PDB file of C-alpha atoms in Angstrom:
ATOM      1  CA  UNK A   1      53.830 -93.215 -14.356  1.00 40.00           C
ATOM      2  CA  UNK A   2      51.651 -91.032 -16.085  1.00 43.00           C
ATOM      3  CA  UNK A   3      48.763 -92.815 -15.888  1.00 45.00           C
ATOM      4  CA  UNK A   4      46.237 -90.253 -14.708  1.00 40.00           C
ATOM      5  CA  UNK A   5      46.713 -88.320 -17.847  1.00 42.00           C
ATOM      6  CA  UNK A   6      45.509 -90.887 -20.252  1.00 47.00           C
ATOM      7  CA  UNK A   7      42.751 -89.714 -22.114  1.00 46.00           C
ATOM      8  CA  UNK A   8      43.224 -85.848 -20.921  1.00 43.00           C
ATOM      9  CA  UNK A   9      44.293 -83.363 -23.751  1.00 44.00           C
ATOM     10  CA  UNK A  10      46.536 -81.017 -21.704  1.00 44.00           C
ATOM     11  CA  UNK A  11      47.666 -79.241 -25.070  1.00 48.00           C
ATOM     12  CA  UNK A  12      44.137 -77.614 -25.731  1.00 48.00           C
ATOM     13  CA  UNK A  13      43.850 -75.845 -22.236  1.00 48.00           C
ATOM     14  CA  UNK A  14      44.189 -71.859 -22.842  1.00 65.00           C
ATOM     15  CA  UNK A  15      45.008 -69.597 -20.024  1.00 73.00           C
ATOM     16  CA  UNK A  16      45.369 -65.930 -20.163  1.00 79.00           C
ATOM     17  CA  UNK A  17      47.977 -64.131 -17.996  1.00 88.00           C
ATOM     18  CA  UNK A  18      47.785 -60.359 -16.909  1.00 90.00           C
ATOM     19  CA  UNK A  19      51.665 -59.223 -16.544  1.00 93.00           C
ATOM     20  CA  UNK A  20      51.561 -56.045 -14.979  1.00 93.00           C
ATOM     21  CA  UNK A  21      54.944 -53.734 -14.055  1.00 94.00           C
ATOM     22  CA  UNK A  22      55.626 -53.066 -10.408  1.00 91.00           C
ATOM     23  CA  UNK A  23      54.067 -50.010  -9.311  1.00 86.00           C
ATOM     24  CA  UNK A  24      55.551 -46.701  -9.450  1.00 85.00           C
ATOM     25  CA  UNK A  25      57.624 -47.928 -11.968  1.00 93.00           C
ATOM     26  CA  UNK A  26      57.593 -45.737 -15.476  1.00 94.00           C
ATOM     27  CA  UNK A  27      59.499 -49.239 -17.406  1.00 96.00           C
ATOM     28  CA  UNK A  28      56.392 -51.195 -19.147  1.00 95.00           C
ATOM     29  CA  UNK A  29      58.615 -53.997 -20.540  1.00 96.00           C
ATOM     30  CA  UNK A  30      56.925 -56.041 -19.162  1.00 97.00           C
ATOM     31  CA  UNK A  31      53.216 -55.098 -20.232  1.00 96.00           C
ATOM     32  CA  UNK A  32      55.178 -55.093 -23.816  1.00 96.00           C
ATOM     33  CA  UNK A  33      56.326 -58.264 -23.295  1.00 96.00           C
ATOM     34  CA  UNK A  34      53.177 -59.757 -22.298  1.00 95.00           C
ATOM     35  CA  UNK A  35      51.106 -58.558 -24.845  1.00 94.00           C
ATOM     36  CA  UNK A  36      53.557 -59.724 -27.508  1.00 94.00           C
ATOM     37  CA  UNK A  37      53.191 -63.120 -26.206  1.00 94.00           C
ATOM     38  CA  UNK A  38      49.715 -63.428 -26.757  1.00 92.00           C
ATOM     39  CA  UNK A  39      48.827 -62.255 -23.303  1.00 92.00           C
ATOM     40  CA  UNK A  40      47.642 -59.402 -21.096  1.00 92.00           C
ATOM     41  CA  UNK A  41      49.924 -56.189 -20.754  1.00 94.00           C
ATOM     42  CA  UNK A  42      48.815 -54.077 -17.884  1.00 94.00           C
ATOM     43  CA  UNK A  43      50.617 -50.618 -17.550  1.00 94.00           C
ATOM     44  CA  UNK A  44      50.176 -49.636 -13.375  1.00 93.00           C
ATOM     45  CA  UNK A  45      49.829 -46.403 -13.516  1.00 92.00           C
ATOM     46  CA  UNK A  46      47.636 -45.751 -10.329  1.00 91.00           C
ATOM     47  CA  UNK A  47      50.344 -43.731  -8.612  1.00 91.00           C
ATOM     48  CA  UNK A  48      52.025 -42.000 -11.114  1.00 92.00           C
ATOM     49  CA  UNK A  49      50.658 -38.854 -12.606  1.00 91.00           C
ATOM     50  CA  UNK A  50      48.936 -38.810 -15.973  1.00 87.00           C
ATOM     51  CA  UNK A  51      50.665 -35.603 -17.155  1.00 88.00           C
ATOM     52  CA  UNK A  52      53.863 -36.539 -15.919  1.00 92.00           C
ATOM     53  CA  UNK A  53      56.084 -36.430 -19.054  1.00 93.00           C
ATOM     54  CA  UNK A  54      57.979 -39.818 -17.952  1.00 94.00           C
ATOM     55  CA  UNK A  55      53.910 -41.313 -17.595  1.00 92.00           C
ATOM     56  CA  UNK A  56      53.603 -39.895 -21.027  1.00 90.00           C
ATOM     57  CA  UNK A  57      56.551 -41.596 -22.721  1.00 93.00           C
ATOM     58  CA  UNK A  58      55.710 -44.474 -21.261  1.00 94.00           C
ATOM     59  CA  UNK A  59      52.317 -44.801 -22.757  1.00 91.00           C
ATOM     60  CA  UNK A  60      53.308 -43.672 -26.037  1.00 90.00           C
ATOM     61  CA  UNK A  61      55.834 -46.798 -26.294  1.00 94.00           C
ATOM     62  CA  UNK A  62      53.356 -49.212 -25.099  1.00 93.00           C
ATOM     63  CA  UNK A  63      51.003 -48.042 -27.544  1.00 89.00           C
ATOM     64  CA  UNK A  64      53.299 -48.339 -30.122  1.00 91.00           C
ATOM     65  CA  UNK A  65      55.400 -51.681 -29.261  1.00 94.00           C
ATOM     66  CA  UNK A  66      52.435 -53.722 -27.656  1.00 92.00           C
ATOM     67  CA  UNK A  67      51.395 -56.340 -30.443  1.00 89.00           C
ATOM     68  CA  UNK A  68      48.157 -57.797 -29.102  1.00 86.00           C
ATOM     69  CA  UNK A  69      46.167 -57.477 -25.817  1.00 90.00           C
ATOM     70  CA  UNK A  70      46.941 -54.157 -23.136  1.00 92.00           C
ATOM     71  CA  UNK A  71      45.529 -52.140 -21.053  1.00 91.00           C
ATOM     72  CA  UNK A  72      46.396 -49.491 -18.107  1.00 92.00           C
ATOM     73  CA  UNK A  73      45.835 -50.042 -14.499  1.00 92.00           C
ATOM     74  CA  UNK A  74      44.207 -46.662 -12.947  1.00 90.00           C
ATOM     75  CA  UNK A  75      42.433 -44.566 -10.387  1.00 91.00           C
ATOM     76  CA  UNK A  76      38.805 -43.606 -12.034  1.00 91.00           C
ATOM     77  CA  UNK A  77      39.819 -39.900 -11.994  1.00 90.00           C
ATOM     78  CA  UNK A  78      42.597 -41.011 -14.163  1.00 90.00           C
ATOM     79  CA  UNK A  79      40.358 -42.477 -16.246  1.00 89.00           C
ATOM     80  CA  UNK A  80      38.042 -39.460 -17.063  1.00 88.00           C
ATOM     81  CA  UNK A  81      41.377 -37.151 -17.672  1.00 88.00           C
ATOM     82  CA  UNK A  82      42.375 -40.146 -20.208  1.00 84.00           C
ATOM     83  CA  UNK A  83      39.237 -39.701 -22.073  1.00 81.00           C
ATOM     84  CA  UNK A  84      39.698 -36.037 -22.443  1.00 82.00           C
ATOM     85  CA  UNK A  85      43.107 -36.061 -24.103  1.00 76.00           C
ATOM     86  CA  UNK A  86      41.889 -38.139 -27.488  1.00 62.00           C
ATOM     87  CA  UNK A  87      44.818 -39.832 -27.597  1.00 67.00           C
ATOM     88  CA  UNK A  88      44.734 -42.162 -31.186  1.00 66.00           C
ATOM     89  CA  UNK A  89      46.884 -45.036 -29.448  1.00 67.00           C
ATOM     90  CA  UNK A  90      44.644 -45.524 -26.302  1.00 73.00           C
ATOM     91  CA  UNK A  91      41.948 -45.778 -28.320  1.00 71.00           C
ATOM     92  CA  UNK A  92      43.154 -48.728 -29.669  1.00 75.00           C
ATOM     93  CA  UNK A  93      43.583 -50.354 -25.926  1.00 76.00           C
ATOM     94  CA  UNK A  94      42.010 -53.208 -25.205  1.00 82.00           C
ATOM     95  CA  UNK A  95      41.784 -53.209 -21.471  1.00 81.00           C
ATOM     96  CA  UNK A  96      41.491 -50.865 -18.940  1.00 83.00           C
ATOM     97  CA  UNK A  97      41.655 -52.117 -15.016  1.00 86.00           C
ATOM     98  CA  UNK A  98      39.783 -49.710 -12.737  1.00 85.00           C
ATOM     99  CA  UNK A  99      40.803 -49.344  -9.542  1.00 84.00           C
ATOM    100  CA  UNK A 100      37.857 -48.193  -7.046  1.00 79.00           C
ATOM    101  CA  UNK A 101      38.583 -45.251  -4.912  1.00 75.00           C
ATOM    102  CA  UNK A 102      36.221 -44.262  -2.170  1.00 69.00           C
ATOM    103  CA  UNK A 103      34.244 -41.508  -3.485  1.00 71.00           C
ATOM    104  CA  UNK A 104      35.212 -41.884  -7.091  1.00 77.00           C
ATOM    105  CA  UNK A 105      32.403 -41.939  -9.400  1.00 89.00           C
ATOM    106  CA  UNK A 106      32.854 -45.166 -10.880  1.00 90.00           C
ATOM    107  CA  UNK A 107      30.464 -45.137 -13.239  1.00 92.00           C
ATOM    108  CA  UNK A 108      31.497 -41.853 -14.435  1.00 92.00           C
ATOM    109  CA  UNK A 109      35.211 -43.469 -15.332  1.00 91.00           C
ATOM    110  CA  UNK A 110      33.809 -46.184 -17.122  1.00 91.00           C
ATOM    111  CA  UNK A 111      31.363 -44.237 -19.300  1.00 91.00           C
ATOM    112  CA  UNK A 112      34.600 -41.937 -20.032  1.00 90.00           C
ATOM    113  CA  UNK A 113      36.458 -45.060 -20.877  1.00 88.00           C
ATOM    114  CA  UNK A 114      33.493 -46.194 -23.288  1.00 88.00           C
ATOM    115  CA  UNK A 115      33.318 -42.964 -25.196  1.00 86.00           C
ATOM    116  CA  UNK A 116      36.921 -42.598 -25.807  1.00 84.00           C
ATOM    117  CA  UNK A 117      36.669 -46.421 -27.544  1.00 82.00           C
ATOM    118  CA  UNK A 118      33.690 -48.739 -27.570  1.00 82.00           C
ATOM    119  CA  UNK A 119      36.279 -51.651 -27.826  1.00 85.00           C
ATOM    120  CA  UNK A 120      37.385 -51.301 -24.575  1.00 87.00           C
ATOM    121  CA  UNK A 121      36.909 -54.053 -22.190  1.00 89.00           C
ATOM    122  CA  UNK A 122      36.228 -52.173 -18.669  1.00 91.00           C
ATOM    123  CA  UNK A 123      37.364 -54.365 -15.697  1.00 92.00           C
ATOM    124  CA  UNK A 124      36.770 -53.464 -11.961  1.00 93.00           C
ATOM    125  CA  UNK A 125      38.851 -54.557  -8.793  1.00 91.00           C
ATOM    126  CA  UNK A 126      37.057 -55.181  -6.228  1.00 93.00           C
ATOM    127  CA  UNK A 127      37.755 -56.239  -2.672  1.00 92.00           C
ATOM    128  CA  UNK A 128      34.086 -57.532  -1.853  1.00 92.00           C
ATOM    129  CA  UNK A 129      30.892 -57.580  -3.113  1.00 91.00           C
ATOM    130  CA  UNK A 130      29.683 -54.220  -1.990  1.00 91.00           C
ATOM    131  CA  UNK A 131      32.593 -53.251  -4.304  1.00 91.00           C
ATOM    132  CA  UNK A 132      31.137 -55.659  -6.643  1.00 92.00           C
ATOM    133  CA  UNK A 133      27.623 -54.610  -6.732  1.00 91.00           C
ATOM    134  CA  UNK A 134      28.958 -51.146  -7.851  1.00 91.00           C
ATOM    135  CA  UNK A 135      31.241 -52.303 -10.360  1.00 92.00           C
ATOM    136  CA  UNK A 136      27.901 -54.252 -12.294  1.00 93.00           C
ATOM    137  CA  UNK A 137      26.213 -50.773 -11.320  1.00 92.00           C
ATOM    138  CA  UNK A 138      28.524 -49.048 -13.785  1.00 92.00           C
ATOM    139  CA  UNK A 139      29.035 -51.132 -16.396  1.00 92.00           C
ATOM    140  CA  UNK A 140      32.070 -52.825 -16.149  1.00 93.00           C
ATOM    141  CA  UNK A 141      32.634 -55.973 -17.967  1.00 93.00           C
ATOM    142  CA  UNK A 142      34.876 -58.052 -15.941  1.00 91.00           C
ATOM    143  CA  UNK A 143      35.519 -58.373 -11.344  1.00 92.00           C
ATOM    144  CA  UNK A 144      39.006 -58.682 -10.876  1.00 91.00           C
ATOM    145  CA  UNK A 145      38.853 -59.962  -7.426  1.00 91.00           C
ATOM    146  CA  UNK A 146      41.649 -58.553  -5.020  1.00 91.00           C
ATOM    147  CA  UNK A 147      42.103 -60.463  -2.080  1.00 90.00           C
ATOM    148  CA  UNK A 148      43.842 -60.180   1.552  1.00 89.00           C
ATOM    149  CA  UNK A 149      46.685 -61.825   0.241  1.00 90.00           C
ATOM    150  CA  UNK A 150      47.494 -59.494  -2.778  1.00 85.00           C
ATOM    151  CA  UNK A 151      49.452 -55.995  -2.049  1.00 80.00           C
ATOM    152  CA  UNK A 152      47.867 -53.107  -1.487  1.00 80.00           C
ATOM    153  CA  UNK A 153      44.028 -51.961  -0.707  1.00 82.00           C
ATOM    154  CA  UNK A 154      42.362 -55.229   0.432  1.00 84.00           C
ATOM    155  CA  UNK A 155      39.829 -56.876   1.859  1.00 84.00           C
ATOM    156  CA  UNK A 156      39.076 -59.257   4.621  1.00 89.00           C
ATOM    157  CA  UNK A 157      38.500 -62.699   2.636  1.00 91.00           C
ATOM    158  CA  UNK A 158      41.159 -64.681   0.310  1.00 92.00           C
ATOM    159  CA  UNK A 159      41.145 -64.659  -3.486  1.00 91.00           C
ATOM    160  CA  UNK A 160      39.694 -68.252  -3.363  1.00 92.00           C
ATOM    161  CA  UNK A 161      36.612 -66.939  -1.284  1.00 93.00           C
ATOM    162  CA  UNK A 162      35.763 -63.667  -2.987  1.00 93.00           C
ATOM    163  CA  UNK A 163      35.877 -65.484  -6.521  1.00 91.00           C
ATOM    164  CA  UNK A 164      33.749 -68.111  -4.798  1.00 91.00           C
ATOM    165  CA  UNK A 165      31.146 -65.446  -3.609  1.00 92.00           C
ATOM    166  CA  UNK A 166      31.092 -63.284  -6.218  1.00 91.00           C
ATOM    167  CA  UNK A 167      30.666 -66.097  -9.117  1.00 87.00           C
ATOM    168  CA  UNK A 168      27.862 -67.126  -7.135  1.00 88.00           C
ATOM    169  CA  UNK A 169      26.139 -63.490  -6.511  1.00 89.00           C
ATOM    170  CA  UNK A 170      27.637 -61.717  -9.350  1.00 88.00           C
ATOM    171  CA  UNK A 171      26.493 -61.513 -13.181  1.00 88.00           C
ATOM    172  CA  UNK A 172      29.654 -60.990 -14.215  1.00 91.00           C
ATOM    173  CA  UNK A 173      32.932 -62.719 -15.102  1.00 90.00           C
ATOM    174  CA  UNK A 174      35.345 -62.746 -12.211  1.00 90.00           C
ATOM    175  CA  UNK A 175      39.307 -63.072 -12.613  1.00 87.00           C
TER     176      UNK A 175
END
């Protein structure tokens, strides 16, 4: 039986999901979807270019069909140019997911982010805790720790061991 759960309330536990689209991909059903579930919608747009007019559609119907929680995934440089265009319905987004880029000036992107909307919730990937160290150097409000076992840009340790490390070093969440 089911003995071990007696006395446990598993109906009370919350968990947040991040549902992000597949990268290079212009359809954000999903991020729609997500959001309209009571969860995270992440648009990737770190490869796809912000004036694009496909990139441009496809934020403007997010903005507009997203119900609760979303947010674009982007390069820092995107970032800044998203701050300059004063767009009404990003100012209204909840998350935005930085995605470090040697060189970038991080700090920079997430000042940007802050100025277009004070609401915004600033999170950083990072790969390790130099990485880290320089998201908590700009700002940012949450680690989203990347590792060798997600796609992309990684580092050398596992998701289990960077979260480990950087909840230990860091003064700031970590997803």
């Amino acid at each position: 039986g089911a003995d071990w759960l007696d006395g446990m309330n598993t109906t009370n536990r919350v968990f947040q999901i991040w549902a992000a689209n597949v990268p290079n991909s212009l359809d954000c059903g999903v991020p729609i979807a997500a959001s309209r579930a009571g969860h995270t919608g992440l648009f990737d747009i770190e490869y796809s270019e912000l004036d694009d007019p496909g990139t441009q559609r496809a934020i403007g119907k997010l903005g507009r069909q997203a119900r609760g929680s979303w947010g674009l995934r982007l390069r820092p440089a995107q970032a800044m140019a998203l701050a300059e265009t004063a767009d009404a319905r990003l100012a209204e987004m909840p998350v935005a997911v930085l995605v470090p880029v040697p060189g970038a000036d991080l700090a920079a992107a997430v000042m940007a982010l802050r100025e277009m909307s004070a609401a915004i919730s600033v999170a950083v990937e990072v790969r390790d805790a130099e990485e880290a160290r320089a998201a908590e150097a700009a700002r940012a409000d949450l680690l989203v720790a990347k590792g060798h076992e997600a796609g992309g840009t990684v580092g050398d340790e596992t998701a289990l061991l960077l979260v480990h490390g950087l909840g230990a070093t860091s003064g700031l969440p970590v997803l």
